[in-house]
GROMACS .gro file of N, CA, C and O in nm:
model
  448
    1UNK      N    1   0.083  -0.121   0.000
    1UNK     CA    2   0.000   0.000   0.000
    1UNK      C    3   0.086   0.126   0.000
    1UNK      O    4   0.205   0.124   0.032
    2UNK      N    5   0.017   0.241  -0.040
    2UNK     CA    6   0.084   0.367  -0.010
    2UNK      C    7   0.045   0.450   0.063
    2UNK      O    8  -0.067   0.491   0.094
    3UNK      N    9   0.155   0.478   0.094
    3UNK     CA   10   0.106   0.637   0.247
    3UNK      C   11   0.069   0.714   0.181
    3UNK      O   12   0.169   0.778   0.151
    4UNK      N   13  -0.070   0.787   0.100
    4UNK     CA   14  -0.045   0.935   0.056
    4UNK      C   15  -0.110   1.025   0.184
    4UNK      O   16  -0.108   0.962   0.289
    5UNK      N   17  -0.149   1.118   0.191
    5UNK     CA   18  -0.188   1.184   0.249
    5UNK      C   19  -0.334   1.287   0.224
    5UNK      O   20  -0.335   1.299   0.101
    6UNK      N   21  -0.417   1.340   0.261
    6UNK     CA   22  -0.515   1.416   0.207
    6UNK      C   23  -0.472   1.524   0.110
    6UNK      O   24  -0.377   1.576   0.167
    7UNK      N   25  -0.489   1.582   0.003
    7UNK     CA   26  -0.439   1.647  -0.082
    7UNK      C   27  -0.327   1.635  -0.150
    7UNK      O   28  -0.292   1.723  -0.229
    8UNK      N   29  -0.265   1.539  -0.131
    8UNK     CA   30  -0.101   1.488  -0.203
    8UNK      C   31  -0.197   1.527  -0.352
    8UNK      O   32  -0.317   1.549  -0.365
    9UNK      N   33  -0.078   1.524  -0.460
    9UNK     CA   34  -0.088   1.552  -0.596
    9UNK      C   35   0.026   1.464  -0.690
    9UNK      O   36   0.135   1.407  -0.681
   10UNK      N   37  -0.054   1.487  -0.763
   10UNK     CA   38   0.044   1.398  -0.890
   10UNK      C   39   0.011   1.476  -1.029
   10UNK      O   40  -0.104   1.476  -1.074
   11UNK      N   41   0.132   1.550  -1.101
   11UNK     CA   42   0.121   1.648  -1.185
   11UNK      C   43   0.156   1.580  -1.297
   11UNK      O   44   0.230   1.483  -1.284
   12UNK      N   45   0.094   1.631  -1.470
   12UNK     CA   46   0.132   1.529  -1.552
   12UNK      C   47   0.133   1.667  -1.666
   12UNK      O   48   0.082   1.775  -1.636
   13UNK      N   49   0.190   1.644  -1.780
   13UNK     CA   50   0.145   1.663  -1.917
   13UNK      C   51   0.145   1.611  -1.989
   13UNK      O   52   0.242   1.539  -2.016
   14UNK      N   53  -0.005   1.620  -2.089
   14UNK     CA   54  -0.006   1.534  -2.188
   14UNK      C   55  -0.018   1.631  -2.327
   14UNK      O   56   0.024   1.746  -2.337
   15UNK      N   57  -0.088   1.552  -2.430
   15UNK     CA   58  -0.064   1.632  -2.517
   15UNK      C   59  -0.170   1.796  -2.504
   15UNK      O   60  -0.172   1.891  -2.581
   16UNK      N   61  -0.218   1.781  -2.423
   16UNK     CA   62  -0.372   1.898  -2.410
   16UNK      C   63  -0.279   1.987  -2.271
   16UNK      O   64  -0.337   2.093  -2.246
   17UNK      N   65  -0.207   1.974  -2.220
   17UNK     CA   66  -0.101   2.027  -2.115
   17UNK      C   67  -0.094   2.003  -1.990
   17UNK      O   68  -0.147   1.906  -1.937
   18UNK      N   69  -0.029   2.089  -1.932
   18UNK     CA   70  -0.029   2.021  -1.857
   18UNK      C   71  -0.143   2.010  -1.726
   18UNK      O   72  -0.222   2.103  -1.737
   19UNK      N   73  -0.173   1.923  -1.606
   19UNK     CA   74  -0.269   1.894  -1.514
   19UNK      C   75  -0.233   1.852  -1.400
   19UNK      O   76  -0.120   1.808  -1.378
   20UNK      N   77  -0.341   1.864  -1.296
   20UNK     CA   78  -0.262   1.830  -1.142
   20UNK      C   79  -0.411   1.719  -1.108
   20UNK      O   80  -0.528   1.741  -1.141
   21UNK      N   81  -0.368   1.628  -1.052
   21UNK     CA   82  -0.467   1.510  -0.964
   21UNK      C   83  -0.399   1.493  -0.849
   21UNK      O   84  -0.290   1.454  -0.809
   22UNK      N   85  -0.530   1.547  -0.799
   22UNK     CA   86  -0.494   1.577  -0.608
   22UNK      C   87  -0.598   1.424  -0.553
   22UNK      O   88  -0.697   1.373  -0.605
   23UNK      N   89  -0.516   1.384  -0.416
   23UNK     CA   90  -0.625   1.298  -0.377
   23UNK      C   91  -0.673   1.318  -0.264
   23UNK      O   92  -0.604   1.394  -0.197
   24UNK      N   93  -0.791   1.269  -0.201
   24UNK     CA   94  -0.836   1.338  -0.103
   24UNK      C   95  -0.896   1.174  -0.019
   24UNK      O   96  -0.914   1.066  -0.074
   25UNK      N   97  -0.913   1.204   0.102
   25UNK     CA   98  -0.942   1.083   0.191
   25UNK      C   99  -1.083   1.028   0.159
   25UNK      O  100  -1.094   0.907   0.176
   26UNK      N  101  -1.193   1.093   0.118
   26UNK     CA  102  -1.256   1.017   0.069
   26UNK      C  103  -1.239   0.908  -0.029
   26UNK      O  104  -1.307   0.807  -0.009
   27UNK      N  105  -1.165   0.909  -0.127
   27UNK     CA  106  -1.113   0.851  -0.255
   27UNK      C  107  -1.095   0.690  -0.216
   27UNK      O  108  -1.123   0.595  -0.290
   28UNK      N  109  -1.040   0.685  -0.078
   28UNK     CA  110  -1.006   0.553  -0.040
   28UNK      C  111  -1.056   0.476   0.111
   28UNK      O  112  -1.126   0.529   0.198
   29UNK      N  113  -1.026   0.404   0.112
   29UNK     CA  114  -1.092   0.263   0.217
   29UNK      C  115  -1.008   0.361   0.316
   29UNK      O  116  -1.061   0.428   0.405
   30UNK      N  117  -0.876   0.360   0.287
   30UNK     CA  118  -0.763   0.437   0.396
   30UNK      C  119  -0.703   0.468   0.323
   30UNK      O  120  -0.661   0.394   0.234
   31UNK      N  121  -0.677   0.598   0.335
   31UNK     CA  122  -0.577   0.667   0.264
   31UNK      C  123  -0.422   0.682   0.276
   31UNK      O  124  -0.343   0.723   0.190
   32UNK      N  125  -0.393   0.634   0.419
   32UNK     CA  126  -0.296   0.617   0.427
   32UNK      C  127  -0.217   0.430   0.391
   32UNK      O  128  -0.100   0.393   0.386
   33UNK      N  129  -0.312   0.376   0.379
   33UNK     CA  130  -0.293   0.237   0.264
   33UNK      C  131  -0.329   0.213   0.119
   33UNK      O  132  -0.344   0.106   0.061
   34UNK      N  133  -0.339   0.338   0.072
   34UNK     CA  134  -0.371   0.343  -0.116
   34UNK      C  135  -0.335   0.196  -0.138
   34UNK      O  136  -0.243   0.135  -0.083
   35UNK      N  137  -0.415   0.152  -0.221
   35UNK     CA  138  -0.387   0.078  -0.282
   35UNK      C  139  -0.357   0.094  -0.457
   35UNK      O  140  -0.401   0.195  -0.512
   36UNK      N  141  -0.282  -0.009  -0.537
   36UNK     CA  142  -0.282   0.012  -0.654
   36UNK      C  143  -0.396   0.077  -0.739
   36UNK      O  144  -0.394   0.177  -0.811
   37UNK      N  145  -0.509  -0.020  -0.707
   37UNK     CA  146  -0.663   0.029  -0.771
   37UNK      C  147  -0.704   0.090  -0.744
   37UNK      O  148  -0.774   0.141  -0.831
   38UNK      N  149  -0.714   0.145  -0.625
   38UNK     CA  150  -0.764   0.267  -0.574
   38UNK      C  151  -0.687   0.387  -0.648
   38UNK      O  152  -0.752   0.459  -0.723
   39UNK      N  153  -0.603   0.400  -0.636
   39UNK     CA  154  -0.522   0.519  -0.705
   39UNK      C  155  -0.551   0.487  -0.875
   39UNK      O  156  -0.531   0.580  -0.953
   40UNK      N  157  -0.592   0.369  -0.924
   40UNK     CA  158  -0.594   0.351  -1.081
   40UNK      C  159  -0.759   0.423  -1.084
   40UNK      O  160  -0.785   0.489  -1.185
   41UNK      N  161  -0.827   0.415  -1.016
   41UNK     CA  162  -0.967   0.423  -1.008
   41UNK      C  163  -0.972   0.567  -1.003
   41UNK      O  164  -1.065   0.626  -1.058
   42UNK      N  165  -0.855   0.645  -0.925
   42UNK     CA  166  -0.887   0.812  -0.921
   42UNK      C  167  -0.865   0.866  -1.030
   42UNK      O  168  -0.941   0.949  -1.079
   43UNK      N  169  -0.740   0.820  -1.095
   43UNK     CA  170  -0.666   0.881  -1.214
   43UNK      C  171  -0.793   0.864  -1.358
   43UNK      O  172  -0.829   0.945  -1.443
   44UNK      N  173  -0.821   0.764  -1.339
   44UNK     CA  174  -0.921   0.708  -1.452
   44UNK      C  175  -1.083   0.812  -1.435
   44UNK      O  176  -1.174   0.827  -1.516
   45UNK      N  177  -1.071   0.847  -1.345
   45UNK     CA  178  -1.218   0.950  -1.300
   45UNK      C  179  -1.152   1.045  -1.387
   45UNK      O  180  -1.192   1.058  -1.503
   46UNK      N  181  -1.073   1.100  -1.352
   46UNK     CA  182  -1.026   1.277  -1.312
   46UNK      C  183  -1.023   1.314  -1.525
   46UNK      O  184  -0.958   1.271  -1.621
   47UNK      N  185  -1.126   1.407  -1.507
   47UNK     CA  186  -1.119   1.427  -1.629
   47UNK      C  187  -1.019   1.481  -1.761
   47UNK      O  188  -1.028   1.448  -1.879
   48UNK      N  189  -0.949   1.546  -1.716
   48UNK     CA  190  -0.829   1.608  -1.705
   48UNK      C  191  -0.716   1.399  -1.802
   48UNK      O  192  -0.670   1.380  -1.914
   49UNK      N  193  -0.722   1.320  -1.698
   49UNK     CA  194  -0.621   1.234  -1.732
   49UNK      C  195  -0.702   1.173  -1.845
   49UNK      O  196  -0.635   1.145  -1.945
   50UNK      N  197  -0.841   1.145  -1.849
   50UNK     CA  198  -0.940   1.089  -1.996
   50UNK      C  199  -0.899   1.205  -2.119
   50UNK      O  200  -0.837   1.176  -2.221
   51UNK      N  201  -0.938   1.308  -2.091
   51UNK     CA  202  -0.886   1.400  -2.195
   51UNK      C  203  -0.746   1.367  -2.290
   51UNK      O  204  -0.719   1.326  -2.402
   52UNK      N  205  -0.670   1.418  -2.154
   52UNK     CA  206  -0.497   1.357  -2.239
   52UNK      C  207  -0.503   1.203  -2.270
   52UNK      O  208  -0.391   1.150  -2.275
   53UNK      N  209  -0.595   1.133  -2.288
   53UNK     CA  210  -0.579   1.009  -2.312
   53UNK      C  211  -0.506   0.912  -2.255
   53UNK      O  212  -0.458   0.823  -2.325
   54UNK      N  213  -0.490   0.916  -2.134
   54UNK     CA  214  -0.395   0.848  -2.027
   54UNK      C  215  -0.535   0.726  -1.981
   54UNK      O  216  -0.657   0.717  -2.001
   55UNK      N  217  -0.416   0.642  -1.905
   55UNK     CA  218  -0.518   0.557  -1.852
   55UNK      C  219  -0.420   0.507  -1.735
   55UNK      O  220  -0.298   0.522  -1.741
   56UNK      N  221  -0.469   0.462  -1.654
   56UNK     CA  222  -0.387   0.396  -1.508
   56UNK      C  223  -0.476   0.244  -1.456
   56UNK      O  224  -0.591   0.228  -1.416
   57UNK      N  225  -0.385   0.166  -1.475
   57UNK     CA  226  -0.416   0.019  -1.413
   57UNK      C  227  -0.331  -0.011  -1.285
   57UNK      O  228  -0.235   0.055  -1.245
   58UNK      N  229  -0.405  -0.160  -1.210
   58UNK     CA  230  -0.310  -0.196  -1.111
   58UNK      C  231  -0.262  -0.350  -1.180
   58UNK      O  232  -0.344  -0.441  -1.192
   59UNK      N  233  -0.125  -0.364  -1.219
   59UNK     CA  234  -0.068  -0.466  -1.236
   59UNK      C  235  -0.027  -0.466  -1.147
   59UNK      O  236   0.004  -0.365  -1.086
   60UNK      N  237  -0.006  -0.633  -1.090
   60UNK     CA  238   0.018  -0.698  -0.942
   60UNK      C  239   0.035  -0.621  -0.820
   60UNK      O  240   0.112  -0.651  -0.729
   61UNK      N  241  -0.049  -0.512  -0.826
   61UNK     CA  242  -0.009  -0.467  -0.727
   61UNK      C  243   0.060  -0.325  -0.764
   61UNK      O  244   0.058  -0.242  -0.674
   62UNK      N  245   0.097  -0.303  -0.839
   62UNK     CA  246   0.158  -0.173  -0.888
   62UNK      C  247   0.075  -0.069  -0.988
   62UNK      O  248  -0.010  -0.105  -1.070
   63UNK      N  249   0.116   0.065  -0.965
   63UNK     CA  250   0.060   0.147  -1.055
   63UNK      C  251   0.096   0.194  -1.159
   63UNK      O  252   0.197   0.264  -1.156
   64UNK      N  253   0.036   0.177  -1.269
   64UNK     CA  254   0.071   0.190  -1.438
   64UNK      C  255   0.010   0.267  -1.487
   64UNK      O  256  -0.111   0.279  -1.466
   65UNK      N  257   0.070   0.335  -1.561
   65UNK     CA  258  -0.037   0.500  -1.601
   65UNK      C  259   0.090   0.463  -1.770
   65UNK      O  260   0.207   0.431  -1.790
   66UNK      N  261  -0.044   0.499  -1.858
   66UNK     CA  262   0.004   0.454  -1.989
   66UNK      C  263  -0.082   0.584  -2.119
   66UNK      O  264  -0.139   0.688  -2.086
   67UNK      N  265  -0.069   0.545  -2.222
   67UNK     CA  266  -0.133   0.631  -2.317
   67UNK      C  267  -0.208   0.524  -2.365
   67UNK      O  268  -0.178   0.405  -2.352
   68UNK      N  269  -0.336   0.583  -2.438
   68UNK     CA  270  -0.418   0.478  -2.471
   68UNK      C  271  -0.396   0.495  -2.652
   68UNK      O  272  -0.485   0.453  -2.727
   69UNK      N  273  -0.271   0.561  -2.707
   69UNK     CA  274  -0.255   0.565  -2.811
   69UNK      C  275  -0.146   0.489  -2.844
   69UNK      O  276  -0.076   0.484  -2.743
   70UNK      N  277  -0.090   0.422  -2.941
   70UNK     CA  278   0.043   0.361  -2.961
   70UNK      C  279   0.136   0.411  -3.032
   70UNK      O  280   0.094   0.520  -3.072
   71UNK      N  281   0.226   0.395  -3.065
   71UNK     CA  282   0.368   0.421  -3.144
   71UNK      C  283   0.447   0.483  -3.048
   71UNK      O  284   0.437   0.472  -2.925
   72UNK      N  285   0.568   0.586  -3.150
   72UNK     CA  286   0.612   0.621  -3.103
   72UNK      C  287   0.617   0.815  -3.090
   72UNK      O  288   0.714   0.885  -3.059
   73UNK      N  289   0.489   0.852  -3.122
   73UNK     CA  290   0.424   0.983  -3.080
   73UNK      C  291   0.384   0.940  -2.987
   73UNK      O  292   0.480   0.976  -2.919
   74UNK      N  293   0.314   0.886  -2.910
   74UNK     CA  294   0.241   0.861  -2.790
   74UNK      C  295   0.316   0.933  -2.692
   74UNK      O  296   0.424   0.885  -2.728
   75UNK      N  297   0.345   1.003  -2.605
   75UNK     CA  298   0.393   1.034  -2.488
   75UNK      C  299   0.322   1.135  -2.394
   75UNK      O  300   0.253   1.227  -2.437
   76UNK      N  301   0.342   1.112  -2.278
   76UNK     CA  302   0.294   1.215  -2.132
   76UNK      C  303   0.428   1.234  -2.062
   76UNK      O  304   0.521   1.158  -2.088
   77UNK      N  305   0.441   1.325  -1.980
   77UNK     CA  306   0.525   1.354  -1.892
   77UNK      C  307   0.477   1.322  -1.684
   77UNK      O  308   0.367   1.338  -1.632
   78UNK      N  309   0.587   1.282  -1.627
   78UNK     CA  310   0.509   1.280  -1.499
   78UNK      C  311   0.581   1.419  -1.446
   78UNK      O  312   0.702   1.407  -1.427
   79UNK      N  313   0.541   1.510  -1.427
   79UNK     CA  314   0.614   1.623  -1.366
   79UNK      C  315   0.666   1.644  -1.234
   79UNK      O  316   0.754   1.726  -1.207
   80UNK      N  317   0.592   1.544  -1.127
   80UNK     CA  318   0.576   1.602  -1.012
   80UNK      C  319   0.442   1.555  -0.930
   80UNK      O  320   0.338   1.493  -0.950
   81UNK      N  321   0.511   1.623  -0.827
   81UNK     CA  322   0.352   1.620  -0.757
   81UNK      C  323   0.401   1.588  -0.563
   81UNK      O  324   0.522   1.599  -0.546
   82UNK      N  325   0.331   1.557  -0.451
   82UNK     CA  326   0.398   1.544  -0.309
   82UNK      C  327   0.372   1.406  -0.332
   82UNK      O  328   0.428   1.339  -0.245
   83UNK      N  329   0.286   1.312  -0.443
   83UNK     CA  330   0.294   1.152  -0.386
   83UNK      C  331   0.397   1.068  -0.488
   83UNK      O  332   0.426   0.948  -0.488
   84UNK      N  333   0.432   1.157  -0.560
   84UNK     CA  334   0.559   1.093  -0.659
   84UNK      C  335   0.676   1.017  -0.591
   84UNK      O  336   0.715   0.912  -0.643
   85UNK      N  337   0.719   1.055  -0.504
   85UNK     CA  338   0.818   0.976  -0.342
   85UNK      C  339   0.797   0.849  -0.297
   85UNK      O  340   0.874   0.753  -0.286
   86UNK      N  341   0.625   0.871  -0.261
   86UNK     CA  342   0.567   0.698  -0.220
   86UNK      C  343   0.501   0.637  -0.361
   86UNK      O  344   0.381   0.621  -0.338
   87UNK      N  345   0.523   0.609  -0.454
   87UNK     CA  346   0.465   0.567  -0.572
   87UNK      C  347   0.601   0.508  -0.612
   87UNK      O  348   0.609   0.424  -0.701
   88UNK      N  349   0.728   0.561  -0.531
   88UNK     CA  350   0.840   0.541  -0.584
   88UNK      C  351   0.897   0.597  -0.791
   88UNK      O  352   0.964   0.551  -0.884
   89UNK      N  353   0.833   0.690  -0.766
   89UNK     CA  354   0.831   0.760  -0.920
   89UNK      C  355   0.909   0.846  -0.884
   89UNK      O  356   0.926   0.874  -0.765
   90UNK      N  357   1.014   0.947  -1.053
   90UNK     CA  358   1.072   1.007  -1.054
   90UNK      C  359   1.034   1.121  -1.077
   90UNK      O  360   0.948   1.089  -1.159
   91UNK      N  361   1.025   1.243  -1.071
   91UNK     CA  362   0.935   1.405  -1.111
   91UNK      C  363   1.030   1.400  -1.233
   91UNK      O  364   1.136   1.338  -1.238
   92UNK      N  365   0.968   1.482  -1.340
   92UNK     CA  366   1.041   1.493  -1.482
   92UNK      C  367   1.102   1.421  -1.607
   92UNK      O  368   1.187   1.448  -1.692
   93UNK      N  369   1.000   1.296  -1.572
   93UNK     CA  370   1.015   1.174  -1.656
   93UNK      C  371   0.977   1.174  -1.777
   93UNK      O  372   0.859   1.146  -1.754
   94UNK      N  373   0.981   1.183  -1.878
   94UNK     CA  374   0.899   1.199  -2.004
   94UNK      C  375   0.909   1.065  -2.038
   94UNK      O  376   1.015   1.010  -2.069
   95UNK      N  377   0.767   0.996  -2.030
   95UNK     CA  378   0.738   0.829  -2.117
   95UNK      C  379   0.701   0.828  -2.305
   95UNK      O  380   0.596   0.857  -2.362
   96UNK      N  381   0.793   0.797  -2.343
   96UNK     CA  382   0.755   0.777  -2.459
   96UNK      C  383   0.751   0.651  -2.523
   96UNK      O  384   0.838   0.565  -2.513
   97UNK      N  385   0.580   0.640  -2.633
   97UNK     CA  386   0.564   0.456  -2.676
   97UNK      C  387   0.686   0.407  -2.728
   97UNK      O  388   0.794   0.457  -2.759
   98UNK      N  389   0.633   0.285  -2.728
   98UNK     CA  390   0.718   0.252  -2.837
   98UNK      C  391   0.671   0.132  -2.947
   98UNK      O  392   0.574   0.067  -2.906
   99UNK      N  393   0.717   0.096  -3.061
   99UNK     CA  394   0.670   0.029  -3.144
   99UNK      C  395   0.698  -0.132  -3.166
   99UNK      O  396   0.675  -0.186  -3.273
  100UNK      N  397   0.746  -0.194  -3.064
  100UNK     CA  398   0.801  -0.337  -3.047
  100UNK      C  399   0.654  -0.418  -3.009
  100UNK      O  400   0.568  -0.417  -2.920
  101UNK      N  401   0.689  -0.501  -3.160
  101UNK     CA  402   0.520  -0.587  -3.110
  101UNK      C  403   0.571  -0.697  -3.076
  101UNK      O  404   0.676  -0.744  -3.120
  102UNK      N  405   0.479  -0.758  -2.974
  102UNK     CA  406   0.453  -0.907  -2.990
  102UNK      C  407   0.387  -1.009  -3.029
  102UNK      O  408   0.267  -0.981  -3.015
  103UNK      N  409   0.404  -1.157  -3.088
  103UNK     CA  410   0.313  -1.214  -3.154
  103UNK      C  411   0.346  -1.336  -3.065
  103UNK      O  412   0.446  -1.407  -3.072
  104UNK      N  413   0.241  -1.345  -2.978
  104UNK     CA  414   0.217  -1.472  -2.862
  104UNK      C  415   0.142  -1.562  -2.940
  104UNK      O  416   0.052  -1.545  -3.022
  105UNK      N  417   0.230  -1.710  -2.873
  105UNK     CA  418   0.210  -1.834  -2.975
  105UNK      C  419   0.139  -1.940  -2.829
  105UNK      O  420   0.176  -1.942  -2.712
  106UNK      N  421   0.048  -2.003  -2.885
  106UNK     CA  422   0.022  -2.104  -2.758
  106UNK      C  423   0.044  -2.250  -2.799
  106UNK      O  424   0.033  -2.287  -2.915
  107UNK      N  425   0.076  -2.328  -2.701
  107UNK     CA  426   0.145  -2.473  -2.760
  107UNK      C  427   0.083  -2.580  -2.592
  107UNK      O  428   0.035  -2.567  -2.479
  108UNK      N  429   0.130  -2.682  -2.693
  108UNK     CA  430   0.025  -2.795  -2.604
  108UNK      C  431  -0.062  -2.894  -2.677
  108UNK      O  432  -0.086  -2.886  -2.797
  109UNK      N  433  -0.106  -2.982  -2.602
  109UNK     CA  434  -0.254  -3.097  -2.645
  109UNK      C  435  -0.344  -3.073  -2.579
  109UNK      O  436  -0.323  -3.058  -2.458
  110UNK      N  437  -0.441  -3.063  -2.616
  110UNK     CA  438  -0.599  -3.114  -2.622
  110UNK      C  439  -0.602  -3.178  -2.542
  110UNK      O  440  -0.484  -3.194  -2.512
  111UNK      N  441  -0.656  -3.229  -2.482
  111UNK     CA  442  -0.719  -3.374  -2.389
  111UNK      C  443  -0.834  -3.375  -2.305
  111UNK      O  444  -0.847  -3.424  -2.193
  112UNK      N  445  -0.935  -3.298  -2.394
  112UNK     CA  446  -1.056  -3.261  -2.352
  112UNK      C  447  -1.124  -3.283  -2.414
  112UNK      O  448  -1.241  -3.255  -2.389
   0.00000   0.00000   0.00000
């Protein structure tokens, strides 16, 4: 879980500019135990992150904030923010896509 606090923030730009998502103690069960989904669940509200076309999931447990566009134009910036520390994120990151596909093969028998 994460410690945030009532009003912590997490600052971004996307292509529409830049935006701030503040969180507040309602948002969660406990706020000082965020969980992955819980924090994927705020980002995904906040209109501001739908606009720039961002999206945030919880893989195993972790928080993933992505573009819902592909290549290698796709990019957001994380700028900042007071919960960037406990998220273990860096302020001034610029994510950019990228174009490496995969083609998943499945193997095995039948025996059904």
């Amino acid at each position: 879980p994460f410690a945030l606090a009532n009003g912590d923030t997490l600052d971004f730009t996307g292509p529409l500019g830049s935006f701030r998502v503040s969180v507040a103690t309602a948002d969660f069960a406990e706020i000082s135990e965020a969980t992955a989904e819980e924090l994927a669940a705020l980002l995904n509200a906040d209109a501001n992150f739908q606009a720039n076309g961002l999206r945030a999931s919880d893989v195993g447990g972790r928080l993933v904030v992505q573009t819902q566009t592909a290549g290698t134009t796709a990019t957001f910036t994380l700028d900042g923010g007071t919960a960037i520390s406990e998220l273990g994120w860096t302020g001034g990151t610029t994510l950019t896509g990228k174009t490496t596909g995969v083609s998943p093969t499945l193997g095995g028998s039948y025996a059904g």
